[in-house]
Amino acid sequence: MTRRAMSLLPQWSSRVFSVELDGAPSYFSIQGKHRGEEEPRPFREAQIPGRCFSLLVCSSDRVRRAKFYWELKEKLMRDLPPQCDVSPMSSFLPNVKDSLIKGYFLKDHSESSSQSERILRDLMQRDPVLVCSYLRSGDSQLWTQHLWSNGDRETMEMSQGYYVVPSEAPEYHPSTLNIINSDVFYSFDEAYEVMKQCGDIIPEAKPVLELLPSRAESRSKPDFPVIVIEGLDATGKTTLTESLRDTLRAALLRSPPQCLSPSRARFDREPPLIRRAFFALGNYITAEQMGQEGMKTPVIVDRFWHSTAAYAIATAVSGPVCNLPAEGSEVYRWPSDLLQPSLVVLLTLDPEERKRRLRNRNQGETKEEQELDQNQLFRLKVEEAYRRISGPACITVDASPSADQVLQQVLLLIRGKCHL
């Protein structure tokens, strides 16, 4: 058992466990005595003599932990018997930052769980995982959790097991405990450190590091205004930004910047920690360009930090919009060392009209853009996260009128806010 796993044991009985079912978390906890509580939802429909298991990834190296967790599901789906269901899960201490550990919950419906147990034992002997089995008492609905140690089913300090009981939803969605400088980065140094750690395992990381400014500073705003245009794909950002460039004789920049294009496809396949660090560093490269161009002319930017943060938050937080961090949460604050634009315009569009425009474009979409089309809830979370980001906040503009009407409306905003 790893040192990281060992450190969890003194607080083990205080932890809450979350299993993703139908796109939303379901919670349970453990206790020494059973007081007649009902069977937690993750254990319902488990066949007799079915077994349930959990494994949590506990490596102290956050980059390797993220990579291992990202690749583990594919390994489990390939090696486990087909009668075994696999769901994402996590364990956390309620309201304690950085206490979240990710893993998977297994519900084995096969007649014998020996194949699943062998695979989990092999994992424990080679990899940084903490494994538990869940046993049902006869044909009752009482389940007990048993922590594995030394690669077998002997438990450590828990020989009698803990009863598994339902737990109320915590005040904050568990993923928000680890969101800062993990799903969303708030400083150049934090994102740089992740990319630096990737150097040994991702060849494309080193060229990215070479493109970065020597350091990021919270600098005074350039002489000319910087206007960022945000919005989902097909809301008219490209048309508007090019029209603004021509009308205002401005410089036009995009985030992530063109210099990162050769690496983007690789980092789009990486786990969230690494992918988000890549896009965060792209913002700092764009910020340096904004500062340089803004000394000579107005600057128009096609997407910036709002997009990076909104997509990351919406992806990290499962379930309904109400699970997002509350308005005013620190997760919506602007990074202190990132240049702030003078104005941020968020283009919005009716979902059906946006889909129609996407079909007409017939262009390839990112995985997250495909999810926007297929998952209305994800789209709503992205849009709400956009609206909650502050410093500066977005000003919403309806993108359904003609391109010229949208341009005139945005020009009015720029003249009013930026005095151009």
Tab-separated table of C-alpha atoms in Angstrom, residues 92-414:
chain	number	residue	atom	x	y	z
A	92	PHE	CA	-13.540	13.012	-0.124
A	93	LEU	CA	-13.728	14.778	3.218
A	94	PRO	CA	-16.739	17.137	3.106
A	95	ASN	CA	-15.729	20.795	2.601
A	96	VAL	CA	-11.992	19.984	2.842
A	97	LYS	CA	-10.041	21.347	-0.131
A	98	ASP	CA	-7.829	18.980	-2.111
A	99	SER	CA	-9.227	15.933	-0.267
A	100	LEU	CA	-10.839	14.405	-3.372
A	101	ILE	CA	-9.441	11.127	-4.724
A	102	LYS	CA	-10.819	9.635	-7.943
A	103	GLY	CA	-11.409	6.025	-8.829
A	104	TYR	CA	-14.000	3.544	-10.075
A	105	PHE	CA	-16.872	1.568	-8.568
A	106	LEU	CA	-17.392	-1.974	-9.853
A	107	LYS	CA	-20.610	-3.946	-9.622
A	108	ASP	CA	-19.873	-7.575	-10.517
A	109	HIS	CA	-22.977	-9.558	-11.554
A	110	SER	CA	-21.085	-12.707	-12.560
A	111	GLU	CA	-21.609	-15.945	-10.611
A	112	SER	CA	-18.043	-15.821	-9.313
A	113	SER	CA	-16.080	-12.667	-8.631
A	114	SER	CA	-12.738	-14.487	-8.765
A	115	GLN	CA	-11.696	-12.919	-12.098
A	116	SER	CA	-12.430	-9.393	-10.838
A	117	GLU	CA	-10.587	-10.061	-7.576
A	118	ARG	CA	-7.523	-11.375	-9.423
A	119	ILE	CA	-7.381	-8.274	-11.634
A	120	LEU	CA	-7.716	-5.960	-8.620
A	121	ARG	CA	-5.033	-7.837	-6.689
A	122	ASP	CA	-2.678	-7.520	-9.652
A	123	LEU	CA	-3.385	-3.797	-9.823
A	124	MET	CA	-2.625	-3.359	-6.118
A	125	GLN	CA	0.733	-5.077	-6.412
A	126	ARG	CA	1.923	-2.861	-9.293
A	127	ASP	CA	0.027	0.422	-9.185
A	128	PRO	CA	-0.920	3.177	-6.710
A	129	VAL	CA	-4.468	2.008	-5.972
A	130	LEU	CA	-6.465	1.437	-2.812
A	131	VAL	CA	-9.050	-1.356	-3.167
A	132	CYS	CA	-12.172	-2.155	-1.132
A	133	SER	CA	-14.650	-4.977	-1.449
A	134	TYR	CA	-18.285	-4.680	-0.376
A	135	LEU	CA	-19.987	-7.773	0.995
A	136	ARG	CA	-23.684	-8.360	1.543
A	137	SER	CA	-24.897	-10.238	4.612
A	138	GLY	CA	-26.797	-13.228	3.240
A	139	ASP	CA	-29.888	-12.095	1.364
A	140	SER	CA	-30.277	-8.914	3.456
A	141	GLN	CA	-29.625	-5.357	2.284
A	142	LEU	CA	-26.769	-4.839	4.751
A	143	TRP	CA	-23.439	-4.171	3.061
A	144	THR	CA	-20.023	-3.915	4.689
A	145	GLN	CA	-16.872	-2.349	3.302
A	146	HIS	CA	-13.525	-4.124	3.680
A	147	LEU	CA	-10.235	-2.452	2.837
A	148	TRP	CA	-7.646	-4.637	1.141
A	149	SER	CA	-4.025	-4.667	2.206
A	150	ASN	CA	-0.853	-6.233	0.757
A	151	GLY	CA	-2.629	-7.343	-2.376
A	152	ASP	CA	-5.031	-9.755	-0.710
A	153	ARG	CA	-8.328	-9.515	1.091
A	154	GLU	CA	-6.855	-9.200	4.583
A	155	THR	CA	-7.954	-5.883	5.991
A	156	MET	CA	-5.867	-3.474	8.005
A	157	GLU	CA	-7.427	-2.125	11.225
A	158	MET	CA	-10.831	-2.922	9.724
A	159	SER	CA	-11.117	-6.668	10.103
A	160	GLN	CA	-14.807	-6.474	10.979
A	161	GLY	CA	-15.560	-4.045	8.175
A	162	TYR	CA	-17.710	-0.923	8.201
A	163	TYR	CA	-21.408	-0.799	7.436
A	164	VAL	CA	-22.270	1.089	4.253
A	165	VAL	CA	-25.078	3.647	4.619
A	166	PRO	CA	-26.563	6.413	2.455
A	167	SER	CA	-25.083	9.879	2.889
A	168	GLU	CA	-26.678	13.243	2.264
A	169	ALA	CA	-25.331	15.333	-0.596
A	170	PRO	CA	-22.538	17.608	0.671
A	171	GLU	CA	-22.876	21.396	0.685
A	172	TYR	CA	-20.536	21.599	-2.311
A	173	HIS	CA	-20.212	19.209	-5.230
A	174	PRO	CA	-17.114	17.110	-4.415
A	175	SER	CA	-15.246	17.975	-7.631
A	176	THR	CA	-15.139	21.636	-6.581
A	177	LEU	CA	-12.828	20.675	-3.691
A	178	ASN	CA	-9.981	20.037	-6.160
A	179	ILE	CA	-10.947	22.371	-9.007
A	180	ILE	CA	-8.452	25.161	-8.263
A	181	ASN	CA	-5.156	24.688	-10.136
A	182	SER	CA	-6.332	21.277	-11.254
A	183	ASP	CA	-9.310	21.745	-13.578
A	184	VAL	CA	-8.872	25.521	-13.735
A	185	PHE	CA	-5.490	27.218	-13.350
A	186	TYR	CA	-5.140	30.573	-11.617
A	187	SER	CA	-1.450	31.276	-12.117
A	188	PHE	CA	1.238	30.843	-14.730
A	189	ASP	CA	3.494	29.035	-12.254
A	190	GLU	CA	0.888	26.362	-11.421
A	191	ALA	CA	0.176	25.532	-15.073
A	192	TYR	CA	3.887	25.690	-15.941
A	193	GLU	CA	4.728	23.189	-13.188
A	194	VAL	CA	2.250	20.638	-14.585
A	195	MET	CA	3.612	21.051	-18.119
A	196	LYS	CA	7.173	20.734	-16.813
A	197	GLN	CA	6.275	17.445	-15.077
A	198	CYS	CA	4.834	16.214	-18.391
A	199	GLY	CA	8.228	16.610	-20.078
A	200	ASP	CA	9.301	13.042	-19.302
A	201	ILE	CA	6.089	11.350	-20.444
A	202	ILE	CA	4.723	13.575	-23.253
A	203	PRO	CA	7.265	14.528	-25.948
A	204	GLU	CA	5.107	17.469	-27.111
A	205	ALA	CA	5.400	19.140	-23.687
A	206	LYS	CA	8.976	20.361	-24.234
A	207	PRO	CA	8.225	22.399	-27.384
A	208	VAL	CA	5.300	24.007	-25.518
A	209	LEU	CA	7.604	25.020	-22.662
A	210	GLU	CA	10.002	26.623	-25.148
A	211	LEU	CA	7.212	28.860	-26.482
A	212	LEU	CA	6.297	30.279	-23.070
A	213	PRO	CA	7.247	33.739	-21.821
A	214	SER	CA	10.022	33.643	-19.223
A	215	ARG	CA	7.522	34.641	-16.558
A	216	ALA	CA	4.012	36.018	-16.259
A	217	GLU	CA	3.403	39.301	-14.519
A	218	SER	CA	0.250	41.162	-13.631
A	219	ARG	CA	1.043	44.182	-15.770
A	220	SER	CA	-0.775	47.458	-16.320
A	221	LYS	CA	-3.178	47.514	-19.241
A	222	PRO	CA	-1.755	48.458	-22.641
A	223	ASP	CA	-2.377	51.899	-24.147
A	224	PHE	CA	-5.176	50.647	-26.425
A	225	PRO	CA	-8.269	48.640	-25.437
A	226	VAL	CA	-8.325	44.828	-25.546
A	227	ILE	CA	-11.747	43.384	-26.480
A	228	VAL	CA	-12.425	39.641	-26.061
A	229	ILE	CA	-15.261	37.953	-27.957
A	230	GLU	CA	-16.552	34.783	-26.287
A	231	GLY	CA	-19.275	32.286	-27.144
A	232	LEU	CA	-19.980	28.705	-28.157
A	233	ASP	CA	-19.050	27.522	-31.644
A	234	ALA	CA	-21.288	28.844	-34.459
A	235	THR	CA	-22.418	31.929	-32.543
A	236	GLY	CA	-20.609	34.157	-35.048
A	237	LYS	CA	-17.318	34.855	-33.245
A	238	THR	CA	-15.113	34.574	-36.335
A	239	THR	CA	-17.325	36.843	-38.455
A	240	LEU	CA	-17.596	39.409	-35.668
A	241	THR	CA	-13.915	39.441	-34.712
A	242	GLU	CA	-12.821	39.886	-38.339
A	243	SER	CA	-15.353	42.694	-38.831
A	244	LEU	CA	-14.139	44.425	-35.670
A	245	ARG	CA	-10.541	44.075	-36.829
A	246	ASP	CA	-11.362	45.781	-40.114
A	247	THR	CA	-13.639	48.461	-38.621
A	248	LEU	CA	-11.318	49.448	-35.768
A	249	ARG	CA	-8.057	48.759	-37.624
A	250	ALA	CA	-7.212	46.461	-34.759
A	251	ALA	CA	-4.935	43.473	-34.272
A	252	LEU	CA	-6.778	40.135	-34.175
A	253	LEU	CA	-5.518	37.370	-31.876
A	254	ARG	CA	-6.897	33.937	-31.023
A	255	SER	CA	-6.611	31.712	-27.964
A	256	PRO	CA	-5.132	29.153	-27.955
A	257	PRO	CA	-2.570	30.908	-30.154
A	258	GLN	CA	-1.533	29.619	-33.574
A	259	CYS	CA	1.907	28.578	-32.296
A	260	LEU	CA	0.264	25.834	-30.175
A	261	SER	CA	-1.724	24.333	-33.069
A	262	PRO	CA	0.817	21.548	-33.820
A	263	SER	CA	0.475	20.272	-30.219
A	264	ARG	CA	-3.245	20.735	-29.675
A	265	ALA	CA	-4.444	17.379	-31.013
A	266	ARG	CA	-2.101	15.556	-28.636
A	267	PHE	CA	-3.152	17.520	-25.565
A	268	ASP	CA	-6.844	17.168	-26.426
A	269	ARG	CA	-6.347	13.420	-25.787
A	270	GLU	CA	-4.765	13.926	-22.372
A	271	PRO	CA	-6.532	13.840	-18.967
A	272	PRO	CA	-8.146	17.080	-17.737
A	273	LEU	CA	-5.231	18.155	-15.497
A	274	ILE	CA	-2.774	18.117	-18.410
A	275	ARG	CA	-5.218	19.376	-21.042
A	276	ARG	CA	-6.273	22.332	-18.868
A	277	ALA	CA	-2.663	23.255	-18.105
A	278	PHE	CA	-1.989	23.340	-21.868
A	279	PHE	CA	-4.912	25.702	-22.543
A	280	ALA	CA	-4.065	27.850	-19.522
A	281	LEU	CA	-0.519	28.346	-20.810
A	282	GLY	CA	-2.005	29.237	-24.194
A	283	ASN	CA	-3.793	32.105	-22.458
A	284	TYR	CA	-0.505	33.412	-21.078
A	285	ILE	CA	1.106	33.311	-24.540
A	286	THR	CA	-1.902	35.209	-25.920
A	287	ALA	CA	-1.684	37.688	-23.011
A	288	GLU	CA	1.921	38.489	-23.928
A	289	GLN	CA	0.821	39.107	-27.528
A	290	MET	CA	-2.057	41.277	-26.273
A	291	GLY	CA	0.343	43.406	-24.268
A	292	GLN	CA	2.686	43.890	-27.226
A	293	GLU	CA	-0.016	44.643	-29.824
A	294	GLY	CA	-2.011	46.780	-27.407
A	295	MET	CA	0.806	49.311	-27.202
A	296	LYS	CA	0.259	50.123	-30.910
A	297	THR	CA	-3.387	49.471	-31.753
A	298	PRO	CA	-6.709	48.144	-30.339
A	299	VAL	CA	-6.729	44.337	-29.921
A	300	ILE	CA	-9.575	41.917	-30.673
A	301	VAL	CA	-9.250	38.419	-29.150
A	302	ASP	CA	-11.258	35.377	-30.269
A	303	ARG	CA	-11.783	33.553	-26.923
A	304	PHE	CA	-9.623	33.834	-23.833
A	305	TRP	CA	-9.648	32.748	-20.176
A	306	HIS	CA	-13.464	32.725	-19.893
A	307	SER	CA	-13.670	29.826	-22.374
A	308	THR	CA	-10.863	27.901	-20.705
A	309	ALA	CA	-12.514	28.190	-17.290
A	310	ALA	CA	-16.170	27.764	-18.326
A	311	TYR	CA	-15.601	24.505	-20.207
A	312	ALA	CA	-13.380	23.122	-17.453
A	313	ILE	CA	-15.872	23.904	-14.670
A	314	ALA	CA	-18.838	22.504	-16.619
A	315	THR	CA	-16.912	19.307	-17.377
A	316	ALA	CA	-15.664	18.794	-13.823
A	317	VAL	CA	-19.041	19.302	-12.105
A	318	SER	CA	-21.518	16.535	-12.927
A	319	GLY	CA	-25.271	16.690	-12.487
A	320	PRO	CA	-27.575	19.735	-12.790
A	321	VAL	CA	-26.636	23.425	-13.033
A	322	CYS	CA	-27.297	23.882	-9.300
A	323	ASN	CA	-24.208	21.724	-8.605
A	324	LEU	CA	-21.946	24.444	-9.990
A	325	PRO	CA	-20.038	26.500	-7.412
A	326	ALA	CA	-22.229	29.350	-6.177
A	327	GLU	CA	-21.988	32.757	-7.791
A	328	GLY	CA	-19.135	34.665	-6.182
A	329	SER	CA	-17.084	31.496	-5.560
A	330	GLU	CA	-13.328	31.837	-5.880
A	331	VAL	CA	-13.383	29.431	-8.840
A	332	TYR	CA	-14.815	32.270	-10.950
A	333	ARG	CA	-12.113	34.809	-10.068
A	334	TRP	CA	-9.682	36.076	-12.678
A	335	PRO	CA	-6.037	34.936	-12.309
A	336	SER	CA	-4.055	37.705	-10.621
A	337	ASP	CA	-1.099	37.397	-13.022
A	338	LEU	CA	-3.130	37.321	-16.282
A	339	LEU	CA	-3.719	40.533	-18.257
A	340	GLN	CA	-7.354	41.616	-17.956
A	341	PRO	CA	-9.169	42.685	-21.128
A	342	SER	CA	-10.994	46.019	-21.282
A	343	LEU	CA	-14.259	44.382	-22.385
A	344	VAL	CA	-15.574	40.805	-22.757
A	345	VAL	CA	-18.568	40.194	-25.031
A	346	LEU	CA	-20.407	36.857	-24.799
A	347	LEU	CA	-22.391	35.974	-27.932
A	348	THR	CA	-25.478	33.869	-27.216
A	349	LEU	CA	-27.760	32.058	-29.625
A	350	ASP	CA	-30.868	29.877	-29.533
A	351	PRO	CA	-29.671	26.225	-29.337
A	352	GLU	CA	-31.593	25.132	-32.434
A	353	GLU	CA	-30.253	28.028	-34.493
A	354	ARG	CA	-26.728	27.243	-33.319
A	355	LYS	CA	-27.126	23.594	-34.372
A	356	ARG	CA	-28.414	24.702	-37.782
A	357	ARG	CA	-25.373	26.910	-38.285
A	358	LEU	CA	-23.056	24.092	-37.215
A	359	ARG	CA	-24.613	21.742	-39.764
A	360	ASN	CA	-24.159	24.339	-42.496
A	361	ARG	CA	-20.488	24.792	-41.582
A	362	ASN	CA	-19.792	21.035	-41.831
A	363	GLN	CA	-16.557	21.448	-39.892
A	364	GLY	CA	-14.961	19.107	-37.407
A	365	GLU	CA	-15.801	19.741	-33.769
A	366	THR	CA	-13.891	19.163	-30.577
A	367	LYS	CA	-15.126	16.458	-28.225
A	368	GLU	CA	-16.525	19.133	-25.909
A	369	GLU	CA	-18.338	20.880	-28.775
A	370	GLN	CA	-19.884	17.543	-29.795
A	371	GLU	CA	-21.076	17.127	-26.216
A	372	LEU	CA	-22.667	20.590	-26.348
A	373	ASP	CA	-24.845	19.391	-29.216
A	374	GLN	CA	-25.759	16.083	-27.582
A	375	ASN	CA	-26.099	17.214	-23.984
A	376	GLN	CA	-28.329	20.180	-23.222
A	377	LEU	CA	-27.348	20.077	-19.553
A	378	PHE	CA	-23.650	20.455	-20.373
A	379	ARG	CA	-24.431	23.448	-22.600
A	380	LEU	CA	-26.448	25.097	-19.823
A	381	LYS	CA	-23.564	24.611	-17.367
A	382	VAL	CA	-21.052	26.103	-19.799
A	383	GLU	CA	-23.273	29.129	-20.400
A	384	GLU	CA	-23.888	29.636	-16.676
A	385	ALA	CA	-20.172	29.351	-15.870
A	386	TYR	CA	-19.486	32.006	-18.526
A	387	ARG	CA	-21.938	34.341	-16.823
A	388	ARG	CA	-20.488	33.826	-13.335
A	389	ILE	CA	-16.835	34.570	-14.163
A	390	SER	CA	-15.792	37.961	-12.842
A	391	GLY	CA	-12.925	40.396	-13.307
A	392	PRO	CA	-14.089	41.252	-15.939
A	393	ALA	CA	-17.574	39.812	-16.306
A	394	CYS	CA	-19.068	39.057	-19.720
A	395	ILE	CA	-21.569	41.387	-21.347
A	396	THR	CA	-24.111	39.226	-23.193
A	397	VAL	CA	-25.098	40.063	-26.773
A	398	ASP	CA	-27.808	38.230	-28.753
A	399	ALA	CA	-26.152	36.831	-31.889
A	400	SER	CA	-29.381	35.917	-33.732
A	401	PRO	CA	-29.775	39.173	-35.781
A	402	SER	CA	-27.770	39.727	-38.955
A	403	ALA	CA	-23.981	39.896	-38.719
A	404	ASP	CA	-24.057	43.641	-39.415
A	405	GLN	CA	-26.621	44.277	-36.660
A	406	VAL	CA	-24.506	42.311	-34.169
A	407	LEU	CA	-21.435	44.282	-35.259
A	408	GLN	CA	-23.194	47.623	-34.730
A	409	GLN	CA	-24.412	46.550	-31.277
A	410	VAL	CA	-20.905	45.503	-30.218
A	411	LEU	CA	-19.388	48.711	-31.633
A	412	LEU	CA	-21.806	50.680	-29.446
A	413	LEU	CA	-20.594	48.720	-26.411
A	414	ILE	CA	-16.954	49.325	-27.325
